Short mmCIF file of C-alpha atoms in Angstrom, two decimals:
data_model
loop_
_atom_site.label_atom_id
_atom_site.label_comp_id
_atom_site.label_asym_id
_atom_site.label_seq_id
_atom_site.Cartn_x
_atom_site.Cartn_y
_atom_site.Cartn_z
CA UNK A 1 138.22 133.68 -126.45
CA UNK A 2 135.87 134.92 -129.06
CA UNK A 3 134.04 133.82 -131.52
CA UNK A 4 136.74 133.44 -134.23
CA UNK A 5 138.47 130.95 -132.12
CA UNK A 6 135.37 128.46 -132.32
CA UNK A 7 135.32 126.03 -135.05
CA UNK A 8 132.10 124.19 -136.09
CA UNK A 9 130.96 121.46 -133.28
CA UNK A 10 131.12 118.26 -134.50
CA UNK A 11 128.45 116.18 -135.59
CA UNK A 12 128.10 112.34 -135.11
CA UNK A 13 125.82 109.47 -135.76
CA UNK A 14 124.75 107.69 -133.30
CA UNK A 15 126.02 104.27 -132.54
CA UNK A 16 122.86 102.40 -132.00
CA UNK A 17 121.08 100.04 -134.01
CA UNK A 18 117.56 101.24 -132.55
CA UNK A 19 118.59 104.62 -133.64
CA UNK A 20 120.36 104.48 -137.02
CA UNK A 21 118.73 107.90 -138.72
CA UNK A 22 119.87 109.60 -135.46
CA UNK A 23 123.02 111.95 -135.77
CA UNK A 24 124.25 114.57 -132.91
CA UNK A 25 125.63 117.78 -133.14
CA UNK A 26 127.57 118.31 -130.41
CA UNK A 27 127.12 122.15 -128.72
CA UNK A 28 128.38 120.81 -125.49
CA UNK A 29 131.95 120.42 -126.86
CA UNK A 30 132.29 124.36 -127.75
CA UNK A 31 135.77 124.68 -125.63
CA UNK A 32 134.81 127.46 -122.82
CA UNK A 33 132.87 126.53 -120.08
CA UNK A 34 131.78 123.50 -120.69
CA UNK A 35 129.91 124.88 -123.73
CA UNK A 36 126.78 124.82 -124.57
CA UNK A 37 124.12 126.77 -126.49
CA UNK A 38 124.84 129.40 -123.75
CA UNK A 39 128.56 129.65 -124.19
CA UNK A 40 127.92 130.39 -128.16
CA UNK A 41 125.29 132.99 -127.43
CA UNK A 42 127.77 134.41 -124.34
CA UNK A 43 130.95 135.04 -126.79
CA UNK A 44 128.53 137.12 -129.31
CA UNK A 45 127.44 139.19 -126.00
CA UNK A 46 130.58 139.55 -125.02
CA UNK A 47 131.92 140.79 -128.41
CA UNK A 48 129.43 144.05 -127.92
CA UNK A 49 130.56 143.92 -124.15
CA UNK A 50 134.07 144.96 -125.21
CA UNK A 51 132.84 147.02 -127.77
CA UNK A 52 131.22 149.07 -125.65
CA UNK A 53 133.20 149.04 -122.79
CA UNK A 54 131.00 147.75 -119.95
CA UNK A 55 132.63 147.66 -116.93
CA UNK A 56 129.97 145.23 -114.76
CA UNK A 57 127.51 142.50 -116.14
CA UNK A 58 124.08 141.96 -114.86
CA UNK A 59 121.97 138.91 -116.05
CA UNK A 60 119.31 137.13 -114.21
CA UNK A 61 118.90 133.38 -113.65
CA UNK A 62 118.39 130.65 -111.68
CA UNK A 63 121.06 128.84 -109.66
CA UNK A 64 120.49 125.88 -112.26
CA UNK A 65 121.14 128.41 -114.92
CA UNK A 66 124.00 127.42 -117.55
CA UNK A 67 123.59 130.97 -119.37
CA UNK A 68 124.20 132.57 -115.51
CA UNK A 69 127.42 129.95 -115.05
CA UNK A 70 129.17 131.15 -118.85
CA UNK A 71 128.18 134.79 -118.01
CA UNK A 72 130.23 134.35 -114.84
CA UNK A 73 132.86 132.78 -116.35
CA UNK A 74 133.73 135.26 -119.17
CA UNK A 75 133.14 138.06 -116.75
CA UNK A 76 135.72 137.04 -114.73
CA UNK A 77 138.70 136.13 -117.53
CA UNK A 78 137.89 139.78 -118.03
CA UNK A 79 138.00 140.93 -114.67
CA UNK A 80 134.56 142.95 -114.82
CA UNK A 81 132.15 142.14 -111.96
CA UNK A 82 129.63 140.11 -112.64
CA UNK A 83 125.93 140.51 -110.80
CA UNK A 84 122.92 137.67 -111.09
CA UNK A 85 119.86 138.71 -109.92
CA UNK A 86 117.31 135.43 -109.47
CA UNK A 87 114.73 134.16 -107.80
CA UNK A 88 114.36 132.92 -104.23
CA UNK A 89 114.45 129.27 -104.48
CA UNK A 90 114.21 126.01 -102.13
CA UNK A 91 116.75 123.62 -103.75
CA UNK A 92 120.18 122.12 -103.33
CA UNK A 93 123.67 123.84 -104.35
CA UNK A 94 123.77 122.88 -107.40
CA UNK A 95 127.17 122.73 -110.08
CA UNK A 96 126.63 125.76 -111.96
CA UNK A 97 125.97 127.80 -108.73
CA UNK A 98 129.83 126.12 -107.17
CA UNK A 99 131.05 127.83 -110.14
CA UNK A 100 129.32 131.23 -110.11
CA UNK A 101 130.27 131.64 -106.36
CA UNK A 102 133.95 130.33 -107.71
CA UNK A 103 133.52 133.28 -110.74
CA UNK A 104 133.23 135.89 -108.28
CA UNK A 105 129.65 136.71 -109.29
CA UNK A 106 127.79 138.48 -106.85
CA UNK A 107 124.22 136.60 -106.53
CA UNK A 108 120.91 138.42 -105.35
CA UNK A 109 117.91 136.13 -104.50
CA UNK A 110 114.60 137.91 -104.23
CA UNK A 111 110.86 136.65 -104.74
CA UNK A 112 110.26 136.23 -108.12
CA UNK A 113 107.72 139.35 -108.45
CA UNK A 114 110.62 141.73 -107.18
CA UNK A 115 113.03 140.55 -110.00
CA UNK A 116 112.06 143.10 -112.50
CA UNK A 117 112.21 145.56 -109.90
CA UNK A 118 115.59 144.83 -108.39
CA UNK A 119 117.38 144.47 -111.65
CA UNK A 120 116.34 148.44 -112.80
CA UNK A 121 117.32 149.07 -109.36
CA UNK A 122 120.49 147.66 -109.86
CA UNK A 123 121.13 149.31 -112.78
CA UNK A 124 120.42 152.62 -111.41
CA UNK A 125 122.36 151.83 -108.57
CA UNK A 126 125.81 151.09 -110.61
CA UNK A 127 125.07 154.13 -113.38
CA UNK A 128 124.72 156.40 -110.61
CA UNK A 129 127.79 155.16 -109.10
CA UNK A 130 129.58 156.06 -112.61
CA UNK A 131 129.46 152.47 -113.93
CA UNK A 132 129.24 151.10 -117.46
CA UNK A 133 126.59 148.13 -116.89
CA UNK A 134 125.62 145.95 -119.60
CA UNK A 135 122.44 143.96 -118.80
CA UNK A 136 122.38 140.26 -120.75
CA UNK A 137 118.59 138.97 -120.54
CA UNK A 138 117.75 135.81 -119.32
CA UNK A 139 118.75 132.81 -121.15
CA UNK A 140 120.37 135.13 -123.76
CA UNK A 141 117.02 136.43 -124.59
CA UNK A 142 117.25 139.18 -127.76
CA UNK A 143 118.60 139.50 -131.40
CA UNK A 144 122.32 138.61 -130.72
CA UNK A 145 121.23 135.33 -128.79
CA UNK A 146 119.42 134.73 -131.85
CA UNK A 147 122.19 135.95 -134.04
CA UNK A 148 124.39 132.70 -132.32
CA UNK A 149 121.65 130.14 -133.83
CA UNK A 150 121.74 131.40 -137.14
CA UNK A 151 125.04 131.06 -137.06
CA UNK A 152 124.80 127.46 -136.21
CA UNK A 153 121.82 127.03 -138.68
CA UNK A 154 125.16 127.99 -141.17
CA UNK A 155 127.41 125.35 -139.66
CA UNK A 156 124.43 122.73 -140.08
CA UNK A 157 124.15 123.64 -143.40
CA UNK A 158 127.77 123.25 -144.47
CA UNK A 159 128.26 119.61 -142.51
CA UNK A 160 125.15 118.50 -145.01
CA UNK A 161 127.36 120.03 -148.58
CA UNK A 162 130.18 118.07 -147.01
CA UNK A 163 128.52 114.83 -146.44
CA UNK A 164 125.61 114.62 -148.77
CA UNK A 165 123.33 113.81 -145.95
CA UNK A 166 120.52 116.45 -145.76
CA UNK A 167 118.64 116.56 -142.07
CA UNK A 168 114.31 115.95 -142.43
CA UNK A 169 114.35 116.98 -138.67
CA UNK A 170 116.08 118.96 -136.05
CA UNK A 171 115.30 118.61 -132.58
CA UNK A 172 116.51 120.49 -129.54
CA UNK A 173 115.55 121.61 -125.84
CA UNK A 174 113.82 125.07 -125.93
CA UNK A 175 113.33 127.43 -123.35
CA UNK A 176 113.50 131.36 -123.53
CA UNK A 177 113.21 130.58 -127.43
CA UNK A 178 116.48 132.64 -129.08
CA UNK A 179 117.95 128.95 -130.07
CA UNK A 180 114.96 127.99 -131.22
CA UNK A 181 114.50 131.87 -133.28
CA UNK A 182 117.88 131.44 -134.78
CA UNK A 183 117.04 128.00 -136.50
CA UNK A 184 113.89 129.05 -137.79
CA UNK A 185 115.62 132.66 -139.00
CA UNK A 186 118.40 130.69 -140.33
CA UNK A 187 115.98 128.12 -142.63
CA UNK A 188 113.93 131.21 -143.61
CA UNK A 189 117.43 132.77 -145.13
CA UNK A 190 118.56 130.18 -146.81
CA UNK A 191 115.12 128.74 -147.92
CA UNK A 192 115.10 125.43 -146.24
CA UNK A 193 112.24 122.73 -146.21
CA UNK A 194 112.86 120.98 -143.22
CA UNK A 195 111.33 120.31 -139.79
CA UNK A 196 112.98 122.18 -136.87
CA UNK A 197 110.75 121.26 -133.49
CA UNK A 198 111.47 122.68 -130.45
CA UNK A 199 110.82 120.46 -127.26
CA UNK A 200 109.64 122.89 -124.81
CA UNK A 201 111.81 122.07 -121.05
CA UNK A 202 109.01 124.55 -119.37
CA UNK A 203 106.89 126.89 -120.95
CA UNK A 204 103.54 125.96 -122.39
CA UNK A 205 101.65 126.98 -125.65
CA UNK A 206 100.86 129.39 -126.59
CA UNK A 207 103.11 131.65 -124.63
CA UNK A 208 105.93 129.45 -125.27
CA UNK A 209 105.37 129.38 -128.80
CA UNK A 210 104.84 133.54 -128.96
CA UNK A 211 107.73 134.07 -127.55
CA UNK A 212 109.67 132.16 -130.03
CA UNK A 213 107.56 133.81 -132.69
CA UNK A 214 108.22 137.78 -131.02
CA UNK A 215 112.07 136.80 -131.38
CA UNK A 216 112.07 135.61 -134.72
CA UNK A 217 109.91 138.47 -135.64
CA UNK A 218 112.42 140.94 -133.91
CA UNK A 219 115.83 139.20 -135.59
CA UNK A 220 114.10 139.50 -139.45
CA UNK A 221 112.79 143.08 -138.96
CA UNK A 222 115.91 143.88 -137.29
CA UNK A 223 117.99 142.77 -140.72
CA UNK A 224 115.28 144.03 -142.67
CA UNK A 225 114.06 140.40 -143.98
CA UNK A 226 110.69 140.20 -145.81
CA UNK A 227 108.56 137.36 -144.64
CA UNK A 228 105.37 135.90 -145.00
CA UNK A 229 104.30 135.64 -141.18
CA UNK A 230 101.83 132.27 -142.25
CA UNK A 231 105.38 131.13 -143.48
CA UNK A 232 107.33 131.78 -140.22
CA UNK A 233 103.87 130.12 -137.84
CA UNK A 234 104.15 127.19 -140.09
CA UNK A 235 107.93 126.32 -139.18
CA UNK A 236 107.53 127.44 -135.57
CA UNK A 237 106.68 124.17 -134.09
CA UNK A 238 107.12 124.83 -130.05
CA UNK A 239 106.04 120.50 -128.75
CA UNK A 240 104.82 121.56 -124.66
CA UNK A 241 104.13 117.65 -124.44
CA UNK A 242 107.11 117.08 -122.27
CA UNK A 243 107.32 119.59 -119.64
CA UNK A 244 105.96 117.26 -116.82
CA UNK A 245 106.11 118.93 -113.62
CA UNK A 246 107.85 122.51 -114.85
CA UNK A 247 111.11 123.64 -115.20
CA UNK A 248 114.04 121.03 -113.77
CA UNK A 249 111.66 118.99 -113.00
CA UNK A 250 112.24 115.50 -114.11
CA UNK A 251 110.40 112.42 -114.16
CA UNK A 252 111.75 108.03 -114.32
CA UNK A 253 111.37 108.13 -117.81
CA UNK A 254 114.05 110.87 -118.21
CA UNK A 255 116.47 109.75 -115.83
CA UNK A 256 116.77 106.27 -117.91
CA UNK A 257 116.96 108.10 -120.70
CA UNK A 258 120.10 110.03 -118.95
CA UNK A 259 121.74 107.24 -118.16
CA UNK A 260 121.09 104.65 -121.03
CA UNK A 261 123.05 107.78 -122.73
CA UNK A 262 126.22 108.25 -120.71
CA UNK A 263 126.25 104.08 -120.87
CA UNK A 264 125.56 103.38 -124.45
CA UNK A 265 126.80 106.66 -126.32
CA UNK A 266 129.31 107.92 -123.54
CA UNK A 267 126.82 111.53 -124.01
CA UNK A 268 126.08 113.71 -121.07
CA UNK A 269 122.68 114.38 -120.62
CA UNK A 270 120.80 116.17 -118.12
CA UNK A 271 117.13 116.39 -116.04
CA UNK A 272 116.90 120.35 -116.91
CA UNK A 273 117.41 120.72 -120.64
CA UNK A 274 118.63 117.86 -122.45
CA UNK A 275 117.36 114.80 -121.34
CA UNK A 276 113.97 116.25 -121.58
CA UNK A 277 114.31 117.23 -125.23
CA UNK A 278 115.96 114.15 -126.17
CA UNK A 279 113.18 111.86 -123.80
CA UNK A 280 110.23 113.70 -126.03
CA UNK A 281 112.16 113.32 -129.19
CA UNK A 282 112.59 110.61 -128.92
CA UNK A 283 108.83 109.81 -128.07
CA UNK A 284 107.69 111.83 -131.09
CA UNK A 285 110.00 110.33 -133.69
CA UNK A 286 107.98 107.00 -132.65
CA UNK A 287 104.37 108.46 -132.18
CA UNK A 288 105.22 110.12 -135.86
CA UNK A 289 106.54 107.31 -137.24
CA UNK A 290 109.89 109.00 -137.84
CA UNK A 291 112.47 106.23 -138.14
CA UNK A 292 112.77 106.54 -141.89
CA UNK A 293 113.66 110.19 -141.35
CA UNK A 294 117.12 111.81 -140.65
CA UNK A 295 117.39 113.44 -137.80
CA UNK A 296 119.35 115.68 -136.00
CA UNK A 297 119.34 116.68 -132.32
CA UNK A 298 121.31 119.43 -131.44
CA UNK A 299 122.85 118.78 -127.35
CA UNK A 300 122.93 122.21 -125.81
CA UNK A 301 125.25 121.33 -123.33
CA UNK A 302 124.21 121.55 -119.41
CA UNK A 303 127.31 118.89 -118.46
CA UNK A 304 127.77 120.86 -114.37
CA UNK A 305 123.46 119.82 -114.51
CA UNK A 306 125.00 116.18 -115.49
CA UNK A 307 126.79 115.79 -112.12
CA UNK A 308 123.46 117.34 -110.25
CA UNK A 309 121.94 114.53 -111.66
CA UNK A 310 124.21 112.02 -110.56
CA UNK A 311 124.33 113.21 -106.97
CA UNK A 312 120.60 113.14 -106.97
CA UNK A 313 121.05 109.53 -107.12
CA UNK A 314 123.31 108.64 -104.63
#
């Protein structure tokens, strides 16, 4: 599959009374992998992967990681081997792990200070063995992550000339920031004035926030876009309000919002990603006073982090 096979994911209003300016676009439904954010921003990696003939992938992630679980996956329908370096962890097998073990991938755990370490290592390792390794940061981290999200900036913008309805906000789950860098570089280009707010899943301001800001900066220079860097700070709104207790760490509030979702919409949500988001969106839309707004959250995907969930409450 690449990314000339994928048609625009749909977007749908939601069918709620309590939520009437609330429309979906659905990321989760991009047909490989149970899609997600991390499937589109896989199929642009994996265009350069062929293109340059790597012949093993290394990424780095967590065994919650849906970027780690697509990697895997294409790797595989490709037949190139397929190494994730993360960090030692004390959790359960979790979904996307099943399937990286089913992928093939060869995992590495070490301590979290020895990742940097390991993956050069690595690196060395297969290049001195005469290998072609392609390393794919975390999360998708770099220009052609970002690249994916301006493309979907695109697909937003064409769904609003075809319906006449023009989005005030666009919310999503942020966490290594290239989704949230491709919105934001995608308004810039085509002169938008909207809001596009990122609900952080981990990170904190202001690191959080300058990391979004370094890949935005990257992706323009890269493409040789002027900006006005006041401009680019003022639409770079990175909301750390929701975080709780860190990264996959949920809290009550988010797992009724998970399942008042798969029972009144029939959406997969999950404690990691999109739950969060969609728990402090929805908070903000009413601290904001919002509800005369349209708005538009975009569902990353995370479904195998759906089914964690739901064993979690057994």
């Amino acid at each position: 599959m690449n990314t000339g096979n994928i048609k625009p994911t749909p977007i749908h209003k939601l069918d709620d009374n309590e939520l009437s300016f609330l429309y979906v676009k659905r990321e989760d439904m991009i047909p490989y992998s149970f899609g997600g954010n991390k499937a589109r921003k896989a199929l642009l990696f994996f265009e350069e992967i062929d293109k340059k003939g790597a012949d093993v992938v290394v990424t780095y992630g967590s065994s919650h990681s849906n970027h780690c679980r697509v990697v895997a996956n294409m790797a595989a329908a490709r037949n190139i081997p397929c190494i994730i370096i993360g960090p030692e962890e004390v959790s359960d097998t979790t979904y996307n792990s099943v399937l990286m073990e089913l992928f093939g991938a060869k995992i590495i755990t070490v301590p979290i200070d020895k990742v940097h370490d390991t993956i050069e290592a690595e690196l060395a390792r297969l290049r001195g063995e005469g290998k072609n390794p392609y390393f794919i940061q975390g999360g998708g981290h770099g220009n052609i992550g970002t690249e994916s999200y301006v493309r979907c900036y695109k697909e937003i913008k064409s769904y609003e000339k075809e319906t006449g309805i023009k989005f005030d906000y666009i919310f999503f789950a942020t966490g290594t920031g290239t989704t949230q860098a491709g919105l934001v570089c995608g308004q810039l280009m085509e002169e938008d004035d909207r809001h596009i707010v990122g609900i952080s899943i981990a990170r904190k301001n202001p690191r959080g926030r300058d990391v979004v800001l370094d890949s935005i900066y990257e992706y323009l220079d890269a493409k040789a876009f002027s900006y006005d860097k006041s401009d680019v700070e003022a639409k770079t709104v990175f909301i750390d309000d929701y975080t709780g207790d860190g990264y996959g760490k949920d809290s009550k509030e988010i797992e009724n919002i998970i399942k008042e979702s798969m029972i009144k919409y029939g959406m997969p949500l999950d404690a990691t990603y999109t739950g969060k988001a969609f728990c402090g969106m929805k908070d903000y839309i009413k601290k904001n006073n919002l509800e005369d707004k349209k708005i538009l959250f975009i569902h990353t995907g995370g479904t195998p982090l759906f089914f964690d969930f739901l064993n979690g409450m057994k």
